[in-house]
mmCIF file of C-alpha atoms in Angstrom:
data_model
loop_
_atom_site.group_PDB
_atom_site.id
_atom_site.type_symbol
_atom_site.label_atom_id
_atom_site.label_comp_id
_atom_site.label_asym_id
_atom_site.label_seq_id
_atom_site.Cartn_x
_atom_site.Cartn_y
_atom_site.Cartn_z
ATOM 1 C CA MET A 1443 -8.067 24.401 58.394
ATOM 2 C CA LYS A 1444 -10.172 21.659 56.788
ATOM 3 C CA ASN A 1445 -9.329 20.451 53.303
ATOM 4 C CA VAL A 1446 -11.149 19.321 50.135
ATOM 5 C CA LEU A 1447 -9.352 17.027 47.746
ATOM 6 C CA ILE A 1448 -10.258 16.989 44.101
ATOM 7 C CA SER A 1449 -9.414 14.152 41.725
ATOM 8 C CA GLY A 1450 -9.667 14.802 37.968
ATOM 9 C CA TYR A 1451 -7.656 15.450 34.872
ATOM 10 C CA TYR A 1452 -5.406 18.085 36.538
ATOM 11 C CA GLY A 1453 -1.789 19.064 35.570
ATOM 12 C CA PHE A 1454 -2.235 18.247 31.880
ATOM 13 C CA ASN A 1455 -2.446 21.870 30.533
ATOM 14 C CA ASN A 1456 -6.272 21.536 29.869
ATOM 15 C CA THR A 1457 -7.706 25.036 30.352
ATOM 16 C CA GLY A 1458 -11.156 23.743 31.110
ATOM 17 C CA ASP A 1459 -10.022 21.327 33.840
ATOM 18 C CA GLU A 1460 -7.523 23.851 35.260
ATOM 19 C CA ALA A 1461 -10.436 26.395 35.486
ATOM 20 C CA MET A 1462 -11.805 24.068 38.198
ATOM 21 C CA ILE A 1463 -8.677 24.327 40.336
ATOM 22 C CA GLU A 1464 -8.493 28.058 39.990
ATOM 23 C CA THR A 1465 -12.229 28.591 40.815
ATOM 24 C CA MET A 1466 -12.590 26.077 43.528
ATOM 25 C CA SER A 1467 -9.472 27.294 45.307
ATOM 26 C CA ILE A 1468 -10.794 30.820 45.465
ATOM 27 C CA LEU A 1469 -14.298 29.844 46.607
ATOM 28 C CA LEU A 1470 -12.926 27.492 49.221
ATOM 29 C CA ALA A 1471 -10.582 30.094 50.571
ATOM 30 C CA LYS A 1472 -13.465 32.499 51.073
ATOM 31 C CA ARG A 1473 -15.056 29.879 53.299
ATOM 32 C CA ASN A 1474 -11.759 29.220 55.086
ATOM 33 C CA TYR A 1475 -11.171 25.790 53.546
ATOM 34 C CA GLY A 1476 -8.095 24.543 51.766
ATOM 35 C CA LEU A 1477 -7.786 22.753 48.466
ATOM 36 C CA ILE A 1478 -5.703 19.571 47.680
ATOM 37 C CA VAL A 1479 -5.183 18.549 44.054
ATOM 38 C CA LEU A 1480 -4.048 15.245 42.625
ATOM 39 C CA SER A 1481 -2.001 16.510 39.601
ATOM 40 C CA SER A 1482 0.278 15.095 36.993
ATOM 41 C CA ASN A 1483 2.504 18.193 37.632
ATOM 42 C CA PRO A 1484 2.185 18.983 41.310
ATOM 43 C CA GLU A 1485 4.845 21.571 41.474
ATOM 44 C CA LYS A 1486 3.364 23.620 38.672
ATOM 45 C CA THR A 1487 -0.144 23.231 40.153
ATOM 46 C CA LYS A 1488 1.143 24.562 43.555
ATOM 47 C CA GLU A 1489 2.875 27.504 41.856
ATOM 48 C CA LEU A 1490 -0.014 28.536 39.631
ATOM 49 C CA TYR A 1491 -2.896 28.199 42.094
ATOM 50 C CA ASN A 1492 -1.320 28.348 45.618
ATOM 51 C CA VAL A 1493 -2.868 24.967 46.561
ATOM 52 C CA GLN A 1494 -1.523 21.799 47.994
ATOM 53 C CA ALA A 1495 -0.869 19.235 45.327
ATOM 54 C CA TYR A 1496 0.275 15.646 45.191
ATOM 55 C CA ASP A 1497 1.448 13.382 42.367
ATOM 56 C CA ARG A 1498 -1.493 11.560 40.953
ATOM 57 C CA TYR A 1499 0.725 8.700 39.684
ATOM 58 C CA LYS A 1500 2.526 7.937 43.055
ATOM 59 C CA LEU A 1501 0.363 5.716 45.213
ATOM 60 C CA MET A 1502 2.013 6.937 48.509
ATOM 61 C CA ASP A 1503 1.366 10.555 47.414
ATOM 62 C CA VAL A 1504 -2.266 9.774 46.676
ATOM 63 C CA ILE A 1505 -2.654 8.074 50.042
ATOM 64 C CA LYS A 1506 -1.091 11.053 51.796
ATOM 65 C CA ALA A 1507 -3.408 13.419 50.044
ATOM 66 C CA ILE A 1508 -6.525 11.452 50.823
ATOM 67 C CA LYS A 1509 -5.539 11.037 54.535
ATOM 68 C CA LYS A 1510 -4.959 14.778 54.712
ATOM 69 C CA ALA A 1511 -8.416 15.628 53.219
ATOM 70 C CA ASP A 1512 -11.731 15.944 55.045
ATOM 71 C CA ILE A 1513 -13.698 14.966 51.932
ATOM 72 C CA VAL A 1514 -12.803 13.768 48.428
ATOM 73 C CA VAL A 1515 -14.445 15.338 45.238
ATOM 74 C CA SER A 1516 -14.338 13.466 42.021
ATOM 75 C CA GLY A 1517 -14.706 15.966 39.212
ATOM 76 C CA GLY A 1518 -14.848 17.963 36.914
ATOM 77 C CA GLY A 1519 -14.411 16.645 33.419
ATOM 78 C CA THR A 1520 -16.108 13.482 32.245
ATOM 79 C CA LEU A 1521 -14.177 10.981 34.310
ATOM 80 C CA PHE A 1522 -16.464 8.000 34.196
ATOM 81 C CA GLN A 1523 -16.367 6.976 30.519
ATOM 82 C CA ASP A 1524 -14.435 4.592 28.366
ATOM 83 C CA ILE A 1525 -14.498 6.352 25.019
ATOM 84 C CA THR A 1526 -11.130 8.301 25.173
ATOM 85 C CA SER A 1527 -9.387 5.696 27.285
ATOM 86 C CA LYS A 1528 -10.140 2.248 28.716
ATOM 87 C CA LYS A 1529 -7.649 2.859 31.569
ATOM 88 C CA SER A 1530 -9.028 6.181 33.033
ATOM 89 C CA ILE A 1531 -12.188 4.704 34.440
ATOM 90 C CA TRP A 1532 -10.086 2.261 36.479
ATOM 91 C CA TYR A 1533 -8.083 5.165 37.795
ATOM 92 C CA TYR A 1534 -10.917 7.465 38.823
ATOM 93 C CA LEU A 1535 -13.006 4.642 40.271
ATOM 94 C CA GLY A 1536 -9.843 3.432 42.062
ATOM 95 C CA ILE A 1537 -9.451 6.902 43.766
ATOM 96 C CA VAL A 1538 -13.059 6.656 44.933
ATOM 97 C CA LYS A 1539 -12.563 3.105 46.373
ATOM 98 C CA LEU A 1540 -9.305 4.202 48.089
ATOM 99 C CA ALA A 1541 -11.037 7.117 49.737
ATOM 100 C CA LYS A 1542 -13.606 4.588 51.122
ATOM 101 C CA LEU A 1543 -10.707 2.344 52.416
ATOM 102 C CA LEU A 1544 -9.248 5.366 54.151
ATOM 103 C CA GLY A 1545 -12.621 6.307 55.719
ATOM 104 C CA LYS A 1546 -13.360 9.386 53.700
ATOM 105 C CA LYS A 1547 -16.669 10.646 52.343
ATOM 106 C CA VAL A 1548 -16.824 11.203 48.492
ATOM 107 C CA CYS A 1549 -18.794 13.548 46.401
ATOM 108 C CA VAL A 1550 -19.005 13.250 42.560
ATOM 109 C CA ALA A 1551 -19.551 16.754 41.397
ATOM 110 C CA TYR A 1552 -19.208 19.219 38.425
ATOM 111 C CA GLN A 1553 -18.676 16.513 35.893
ATOM 112 C CA GLY A 1554 -20.411 14.642 33.037
ATOM 113 C CA MET A 1555 -20.878 10.884 32.751
ATOM 114 C CA GLY A 1556 -20.519 8.341 30.015
ATOM 115 C CA PRO A 1557 -20.825 6.853 27.573
ATOM 116 C CA ILE A 1558 -19.392 3.655 29.074
ATOM 117 C CA ASP A 1559 -19.625 0.977 26.437
ATOM 118 C CA THR A 1560 -18.131 -1.864 28.396
ATOM 119 C CA LYS A 1561 -20.705 -3.739 30.604
ATOM 120 C CA LEU A 1562 -18.162 -4.501 33.297
ATOM 121 C CA TYR A 1563 -17.276 -0.773 33.560
ATOM 122 C CA ARG A 1564 -20.901 0.127 33.820
ATOM 123 C CA ASN A 1565 -21.399 -2.301 36.666
ATOM 124 C CA MET A 1566 -18.226 -1.189 38.377
ATOM 125 C CA THR A 1567 -19.443 2.577 38.142
ATOM 126 C CA LYS A 1568 -22.841 1.698 39.432
ATOM 127 C CA GLN A 1569 -21.666 -0.357 42.322
ATOM 128 C CA THR A 1570 -19.027 2.109 43.456
ATOM 129 C CA LEU A 1571 -21.123 5.293 43.111
ATOM 130 C CA ASN A 1572 -24.137 3.624 44.903
ATOM 131 C CA GLY A 1573 -21.900 3.008 48.018
ATOM 132 C CA LYS A 1574 -23.045 4.713 51.231
ATOM 133 C CA PHE A 1575 -19.782 6.666 51.425
ATOM 134 C CA VAL A 1576 -20.541 8.459 48.201
ATOM 135 C CA LYS A 1577 -22.744 11.267 49.388
ATOM 136 C CA LEU A 1578 -23.878 12.892 46.136
ATOM 137 C CA VAL A 1579 -23.567 12.491 42.358
ATOM 138 C CA ALA A 1580 -24.106 15.982 41.069
ATOM 139 C CA LEU A 1581 -23.652 16.185 37.297
ATOM 140 C CA ARG A 1582 -23.289 19.097 34.947
ATOM 141 C CA ASP A 1583 -25.879 18.473 32.325
ATOM 142 C CA LYS A 1584 -29.245 16.695 31.645
ATOM 143 C CA ASN A 1585 -27.625 14.072 29.343
ATOM 144 C CA ALA A 1586 -25.217 13.007 32.134
ATOM 145 C CA ILE A 1587 -28.109 12.831 34.653
ATOM 146 C CA GLU A 1588 -30.116 10.649 32.380
ATOM 147 C CA TYR A 1589 -27.170 8.430 31.636
ATOM 148 C CA ALA A 1590 -26.455 7.973 35.352
ATOM 149 C CA LYS A 1591 -30.081 6.812 35.905
ATOM 150 C CA GLU A 1592 -29.825 4.553 32.869
ATOM 151 C CA ILE A 1593 -26.830 2.651 34.356
ATOM 152 C CA GLY A 1594 -28.497 2.200 37.662
ATOM 153 C CA ILE A 1595 -27.120 4.905 39.922
ATOM 154 C CA LYS A 1596 -29.736 5.606 42.710
ATOM 155 C CA GLU A 1597 -31.889 8.553 41.836
ATOM 156 C CA GLU A 1598 -31.932 9.988 45.312
ATOM 157 C CA LYS A 1599 -28.198 10.549 44.886
ATOM 158 C CA ILE A 1600 -28.360 12.286 41.596
ATOM 159 C CA SER A 1601 -28.684 16.015 41.146
ATOM 160 C CA PHE A 1602 -27.656 18.810 38.817
ATOM 161 C CA SER A 1603 -24.476 20.662 39.727
ATOM 162 C CA SER A 1604 -23.793 22.731 36.529
ATOM 163 C CA ASP A 1605 -20.188 23.408 35.830
ATOM 164 C CA MET A 1606 -17.626 24.957 38.215
ATOM 165 C CA VAL A 1607 -16.650 27.414 35.369
ATOM 166 C CA PHE A 1608 -19.981 29.215 35.783
ATOM 167 C CA MET A 1609 -18.585 30.621 39.027
ATOM 168 C CA MET A 1610 -15.266 31.810 37.583
ATOM 169 C CA GLN A 1611 -14.664 35.597 37.483
ATOM 170 C CA PRO A 1612 -12.599 37.250 34.684
ATOM 171 C CA PRO A 1613 -9.998 39.829 35.480
ATOM 172 C CA ALA A 1614 -10.507 43.575 34.779
ATOM 173 C CA LYS A 1615 -11.186 44.403 31.183
ATOM 174 C CA GLU A 1616 -8.017 46.253 31.016
ATOM 175 C CA ARG A 1617 -6.043 43.092 31.733
ATOM 176 C CA SER A 1618 -7.920 41.146 29.034
ATOM 177 C CA MET A 1619 -7.310 43.887 26.456
ATOM 178 C CA LYS A 1620 -3.534 43.825 27.250
ATOM 179 C CA ILE A 1621 -3.450 40.074 26.756
ATOM 180 C CA LEU A 1622 -5.147 40.621 23.391
ATOM 181 C CA LYS A 1623 -2.855 43.477 22.239
ATOM 182 C CA ASP A 1624 0.240 41.729 23.467
ATOM 183 C CA ASN A 1625 -0.466 38.720 21.168
ATOM 184 C CA LEU A 1626 -2.562 40.259 18.316
ATOM 185 C CA HIS A 1627 0.014 42.596 16.786
ATOM 186 C CA GLY A 1628 -1.371 45.442 14.660
ATOM 187 C CA TYR A 1629 -4.815 45.080 16.231
ATOM 188 C CA VAL A 1630 -6.944 48.217 15.798
ATOM 189 C CA GLU A 1631 -9.723 48.682 18.295
ATOM 190 C CA GLY A 1632 -13.075 48.070 16.583
ATOM 191 C CA GLN A 1633 -11.785 45.371 14.341
ATOM 192 C CA LYS A 1634 -13.983 42.314 14.313
ATOM 193 C CA LEU A 1635 -12.616 39.418 16.506
ATOM 194 C CA ILE A 1636 -13.536 35.691 15.956
ATOM 195 C CA GLY A 1637 -12.395 33.273 18.545
ATOM 196 C CA LEU A 1638 -11.622 29.748 17.290
ATOM 197 C CA SER A 1639 -11.010 26.733 19.600
ATOM 198 C CA VAL A 1640 -10.341 23.510 17.808
ATOM 199 C CA ARG A 1641 -9.106 20.028 18.554
ATOM 200 C CA GLU A 1642 -8.180 16.739 16.764
ATOM 201 C CA TRP A 1643 -10.799 14.014 16.909
ATOM 202 C CA LYS A 1644 -10.012 10.524 15.969
ATOM 203 C CA ASP A 1645 -8.483 10.457 12.496
ATOM 204 C CA LYS A 1646 -10.527 13.284 11.005
ATOM 205 C CA ASP A 1647 -8.402 15.949 9.386
ATOM 206 C CA ARG A 1648 -10.551 19.176 9.259
ATOM 207 C CA THR A 1649 -7.765 21.721 9.037
ATOM 208 C CA ASP A 1650 -8.482 22.621 5.473
ATOM 209 C CA LEU A 1651 -12.075 23.432 6.353
ATOM 210 C CA PHE A 1652 -11.187 25.495 9.349
ATOM 211 C CA ALA A 1653 -8.697 27.501 7.289
ATOM 212 C CA GLU A 1654 -11.322 28.022 4.609
ATOM 213 C CA LEU A 1655 -13.825 29.296 7.182
ATOM 214 C CA ALA A 1656 -11.317 31.639 8.854
ATOM 215 C CA ASP A 1657 -10.242 33.080 5.419
ATOM 216 C CA LYS A 1658 -13.846 33.761 4.453
ATOM 217 C CA LEU A 1659 -14.427 35.710 7.755
ATOM 218 C CA VAL A 1660 -11.205 37.622 7.301
ATOM 219 C CA GLU A 1661 -12.207 38.584 3.773
ATOM 220 C CA LYS A 1662 -15.720 39.649 4.572
ATOM 221 C CA TYR A 1663 -15.117 41.663 7.751
ATOM 222 C CA ASP A 1664 -11.370 42.452 7.737
ATOM 223 C CA ALA A 1665 -11.658 40.355 10.877
ATOM 224 C CA ARG A 1666 -8.767 39.028 13.193
ATOM 225 C CA ILE A 1667 -8.860 35.335 14.129
ATOM 226 C CA VAL A 1668 -7.779 34.498 17.687
ATOM 227 C CA PHE A 1669 -6.977 30.778 18.245
ATOM 228 C CA PHE A 1670 -7.708 29.608 21.935
ATOM 229 C CA PRO A 1671 -5.968 26.175 22.431
ATOM 230 C CA PHE A 1672 -7.722 24.574 25.437
ATOM 231 C CA HIS A 1673 -5.561 21.575 25.616
ATOM 232 C CA LYS A 1674 -1.848 22.186 25.092
ATOM 233 C CA PRO A 1675 0.143 21.264 23.167
ATOM 234 C CA LYS A 1676 -2.172 19.331 20.970
ATOM 235 C CA ASP A 1677 -4.688 22.067 20.294
ATOM 236 C CA ALA A 1678 -1.958 24.527 19.676
ATOM 237 C CA GLU A 1679 -0.434 22.235 17.133
ATOM 238 C CA ILE A 1680 -3.566 21.806 15.140
ATOM 239 C CA SER A 1681 -4.250 25.558 15.405
ATOM 240 C CA LYS A 1682 -0.862 26.359 13.821
ATOM 241 C CA ILE A 1683 -1.498 23.962 10.963
ATOM 242 C CA ILE A 1684 -4.748 25.856 10.270
ATOM 243 C CA MET A 1685 -3.024 29.158 10.535
ATOM 244 C CA HIS A 1686 -0.300 28.056 8.092
ATOM 245 C CA LYS A 1687 -2.946 26.813 5.550
ATOM 246 C CA MET A 1688 -4.733 30.147 5.507
ATOM 247 C CA LYS A 1689 -4.260 32.742 2.837
ATOM 248 C CA HIS A 1690 -4.516 35.359 5.501
ATOM 249 C CA GLU A 1691 -2.172 34.016 8.270
ATOM 250 C CA ASP A 1692 -1.148 37.508 9.097
ATOM 251 C CA ALA A 1693 -4.626 38.143 10.391
ATOM 252 C CA THR A 1694 -4.336 35.506 13.114
ATOM 253 C CA THR A 1695 -2.815 34.904 16.476
ATOM 254 C CA LEU A 1696 -2.640 32.060 18.940
ATOM 255 C CA ILE A 1697 -2.945 32.736 22.636
ATOM 256 C CA PRO A 1698 0.129 31.088 24.340
ATOM 257 C CA ASN A 1699 0.186 28.785 27.313
ATOM 258 C CA ARG A 1700 1.111 31.298 29.937
ATOM 259 C CA TYR A 1701 -2.311 32.637 31.136
ATOM 260 C CA LEU A 1702 -4.558 31.515 33.924
ATOM 261 C CA PRO A 1703 -8.029 30.269 32.953
ATOM 262 C CA SER A 1704 -9.689 33.358 34.226
ATOM 263 C CA GLU A 1705 -7.416 35.325 31.924
ATOM 264 C CA ILE A 1706 -8.492 33.263 28.962
ATOM 265 C CA LEU A 1707 -12.102 33.727 29.982
ATOM 266 C CA GLY A 1708 -11.654 37.545 29.987
ATOM 267 C CA THR A 1709 -9.924 37.541 26.620
ATOM 268 C CA MET A 1710 -12.697 35.330 25.096
ATOM 269 C CA GLY A 1711 -15.046 37.919 26.401
ATOM 270 C CA LEU A 1712 -13.611 40.484 23.894
ATOM 271 C CA MET A 1713 -14.613 38.419 20.896
ATOM 272 C CA ASN A 1714 -17.613 39.171 18.628
ATOM 273 C CA VAL A 1715 -18.270 35.478 18.245
ATOM 274 C CA ASN A 1716 -16.551 32.262 19.503
ATOM 275 C CA ILE A 1717 -16.614 29.093 17.409
ATOM 276 C CA GLY A 1718 -15.658 26.022 19.398
ATOM 277 C CA VAL A 1719 -15.121 22.293 19.327
ATOM 278 C CA ARG A 1720 -13.924 22.144 22.909
ATOM 279 C CA LEU A 1721 -16.639 22.091 25.472
ATOM 280 C CA HIS A 1722 -15.134 24.672 27.813
ATOM 281 C CA SER A 1723 -14.498 27.073 24.919
ATOM 282 C CA LEU A 1724 -18.261 27.142 24.555
ATOM 283 C CA VAL A 1725 -18.812 27.464 28.360
ATOM 284 C CA PHE A 1726 -16.299 30.292 28.613
ATOM 285 C CA SER A 1727 -17.958 32.159 25.786
ATOM 286 C CA ALA A 1728 -21.403 31.813 27.241
ATOM 287 C CA VAL A 1729 -20.209 32.964 30.739
ATOM 288 C CA MET A 1730 -18.964 36.137 28.983
ATOM 289 C CA ASN A 1731 -22.207 36.415 27.060
ATOM 290 C CA VAL A 1732 -20.567 36.290 23.728
ATOM 291 C CA PRO A 1733 -22.348 34.504 20.874
ATOM 292 C CA THR A 1734 -21.381 30.821 20.868
ATOM 293 C CA ILE A 1735 -21.209 28.505 17.862
ATOM 294 C CA GLY A 1736 -20.738 24.788 18.727
ATOM 295 C CA ILE A 1737 -19.303 21.908 16.730
ATOM 296 C CA SER A 1738 -20.379 18.586 18.241
ATOM 297 C CA TYR A 1739 -18.036 15.722 18.581
ATOM 298 C CA ASP A 1740 -19.444 14.243 21.832
ATOM 299 C CA PRO A 1741 -22.836 14.187 23.561
ATOM 300 C CA LYS A 1742 -21.429 16.658 26.211
ATOM 301 C CA ILE A 1743 -21.426 19.377 23.582
ATOM 302 C CA ASP A 1744 -25.069 18.787 22.749
ATOM 303 C CA GLY A 1745 -25.952 18.594 26.354
ATOM 304 C CA PHE A 1746 -24.314 21.966 27.254
ATOM 305 C CA LEU A 1747 -25.702 23.804 24.165
ATOM 306 C CA GLU A 1748 -29.179 22.501 25.023
ATOM 307 C CA MET A 1749 -28.710 24.130 28.556
ATOM 308 C CA ILE A 1750 -28.349 27.501 26.873
ATOM 309 C CA ASN A 1751 -31.164 26.965 24.381
ATOM 310 C CA MET A 1752 -28.944 26.287 21.414
ATOM 311 C CA THR A 1753 -27.852 23.413 19.168
ATOM 312 C CA PRO A 1754 -24.693 22.524 17.371
ATOM 313 C CA VAL A 1755 -24.353 24.100 14.013
ATOM 314 C CA CYS A 1756 -22.769 20.798 12.657
ATOM 315 C CA THR A 1757 -20.746 17.896 13.806
ATOM 316 C CA TYR A 1758 -17.018 17.290 13.547
ATOM 317 C CA GLU A 1759 -17.821 14.350 11.345
ATOM 318 C CA ASP A 1760 -19.590 16.552 8.847
ATOM 319 C CA ILE A 1761 -18.206 20.134 9.242
ATOM 320 C CA SER A 1762 -20.111 22.608 7.011
ATOM 321 C CA VAL A 1763 -18.145 25.741 6.279
ATOM 322 C CA ASP A 1764 -21.188 27.385 4.809
ATOM 323 C CA LYS A 1765 -23.371 26.796 7.890
ATOM 324 C CA LEU A 1766 -20.617 27.932 10.250
ATOM 325 C CA PHE A 1767 -19.984 31.018 8.073
ATOM 326 C CA GLU A 1768 -23.696 31.907 7.953
ATOM 327 C CA HIS A 1769 -24.058 31.632 11.699
ATOM 328 C CA ALA A 1770 -20.995 33.671 12.348
ATOM 329 C CA CYS A 1771 -22.121 36.329 10.086
ATOM 330 C CA ARG A 1772 -25.479 36.653 11.691
ATOM 331 C CA PHE A 1773 -23.874 37.296 15.016
ATOM 332 C CA ILE A 1774 -21.105 39.657 13.622
ATOM 333 C CA ASP A 1775 -23.865 41.602 11.855
ATOM 334 C CA GLY A 1776 -25.678 42.225 15.059
ATOM 335 C CA GLU A 1777 -27.865 39.363 16.009
ATOM 336 C CA ARG A 1778 -27.652 39.244 19.788
ATOM 337 C CA VAL A 1779 -27.824 36.421 22.406
ATOM 338 C CA ASP A 1780 -28.305 36.894 26.054
ATOM 339 C CA TYR A 1781 -27.138 34.072 28.298
ATOM 340 C CA THR A 1782 -27.097 36.160 31.513
ATOM 341 C CA ASP A 1783 -30.171 34.700 33.170
ATOM 342 C CA LYS A 1784 -29.060 31.128 32.379
ATOM 343 C CA ILE A 1785 -25.423 31.662 33.677
ATOM 344 C CA ALA A 1786 -26.796 33.274 36.901
ATOM 345 C CA GLU A 1787 -28.919 30.219 37.434
ATOM 346 C CA PHE A 1788 -26.078 27.816 36.749
ATOM 347 C CA LYS A 1789 -23.782 29.845 39.069
ATOM 348 C CA ARG A 1790 -26.410 29.705 41.889
ATOM 349 C CA ILE A 1791 -26.753 25.827 41.447
ATOM 350 C CA GLY A 1792 -22.998 25.492 41.417
ATOM 351 C CA GLU A 1793 -22.617 27.413 44.615
ATOM 352 C CA GLU A 1794 -25.402 25.310 46.212
ATOM 353 C CA THR A 1795 -23.536 22.133 45.200
ATOM 354 C CA LEU A 1796 -20.391 23.481 47.002
ATOM 355 C CA ASP A 1797 -22.469 24.243 49.979
ATOM 356 C CA ARG A 1798 -23.617 20.644 50.110
ATOM 357 C CA ILE A 1799 -20.099 19.377 49.908
ATOM 358 C CA ILE A 1800 -19.036 21.656 52.760
ATOM 359 C CA GLU A 1801 -22.148 20.434 54.803
ATOM 360 C CA GLU A 1802 -20.829 16.800 54.398
ATOM 361 C CA ILE A 1803 -17.572 17.846 55.901
ATOM 362 C CA GLU A 1804 -19.236 19.407 58.880
ATOM 363 C CA LYS A 1805 -21.596 16.541 59.628
#
């Protein structure tokens, strides 16, 4: 069996990134290919997804993994940027260069790009990804594509891949409902459900505002608030702070860290509306055709919302409880959205990108 290796932010309890492992492993298995993952927690990755996994921090493990692979895929996430860390871009470009030294083809796929503020890092990224051994740079949104062109990556290499999550399948609705009822005690079918996915950003404390928003929705609709932490434990911690600040904490629950990304996807599909800061909370919501309200902290949020013909309601810098409440009420009161055509298109494009990766293996 031939193998695809993926390099990204894996093994860190980030639901959006873990979704790539789960989805890609299933899609590759259907094509009789194996998946190898560079993970910070290889044993857990193997256990959860039945894939081969190697320690991303051990050079000899990384070399073994690359040697075992027939192609190296760099993605998803936004790996080539220097905003969240000045070190990560060295790591991910280093994996690409190591693959070249070991004679492997590389595909950059299912990820964003930028911003890269440091001129040296921009030049490093351009020179590395323009190498002949890098066969495609397939990015998940228009902003990333424009940024790649701006820093000088060859246009003939660049294409739109969408996000791997668009190809993920939820479990049966009965499983999703069981997860909800197991965690939302006292839930009565028919009660309004609001999903909330938050994160910390820089030094901005917005917990009072999120608590105010959640309380207003509980009071107006007798709603239940379901917190979906996409990056554990940090998102869970800030979610708990918000819950404790609410007047109606008894109307809330937090989905714990024991479910697969596909199970989170299905549970988010039961919501009347999802309000999110995390990119993949918005993607999950759209995949399930549930009204999606985005709060922007990064260009990737704006880029995704533009793809589904929406815009952020506000920014993390300037959260407006009134605007968020107004938009949520409109959706809860019956205003509909229909993302199905867009999602079907993104799924098709994502599958075509995977086909291109496999074609490179077989050349």
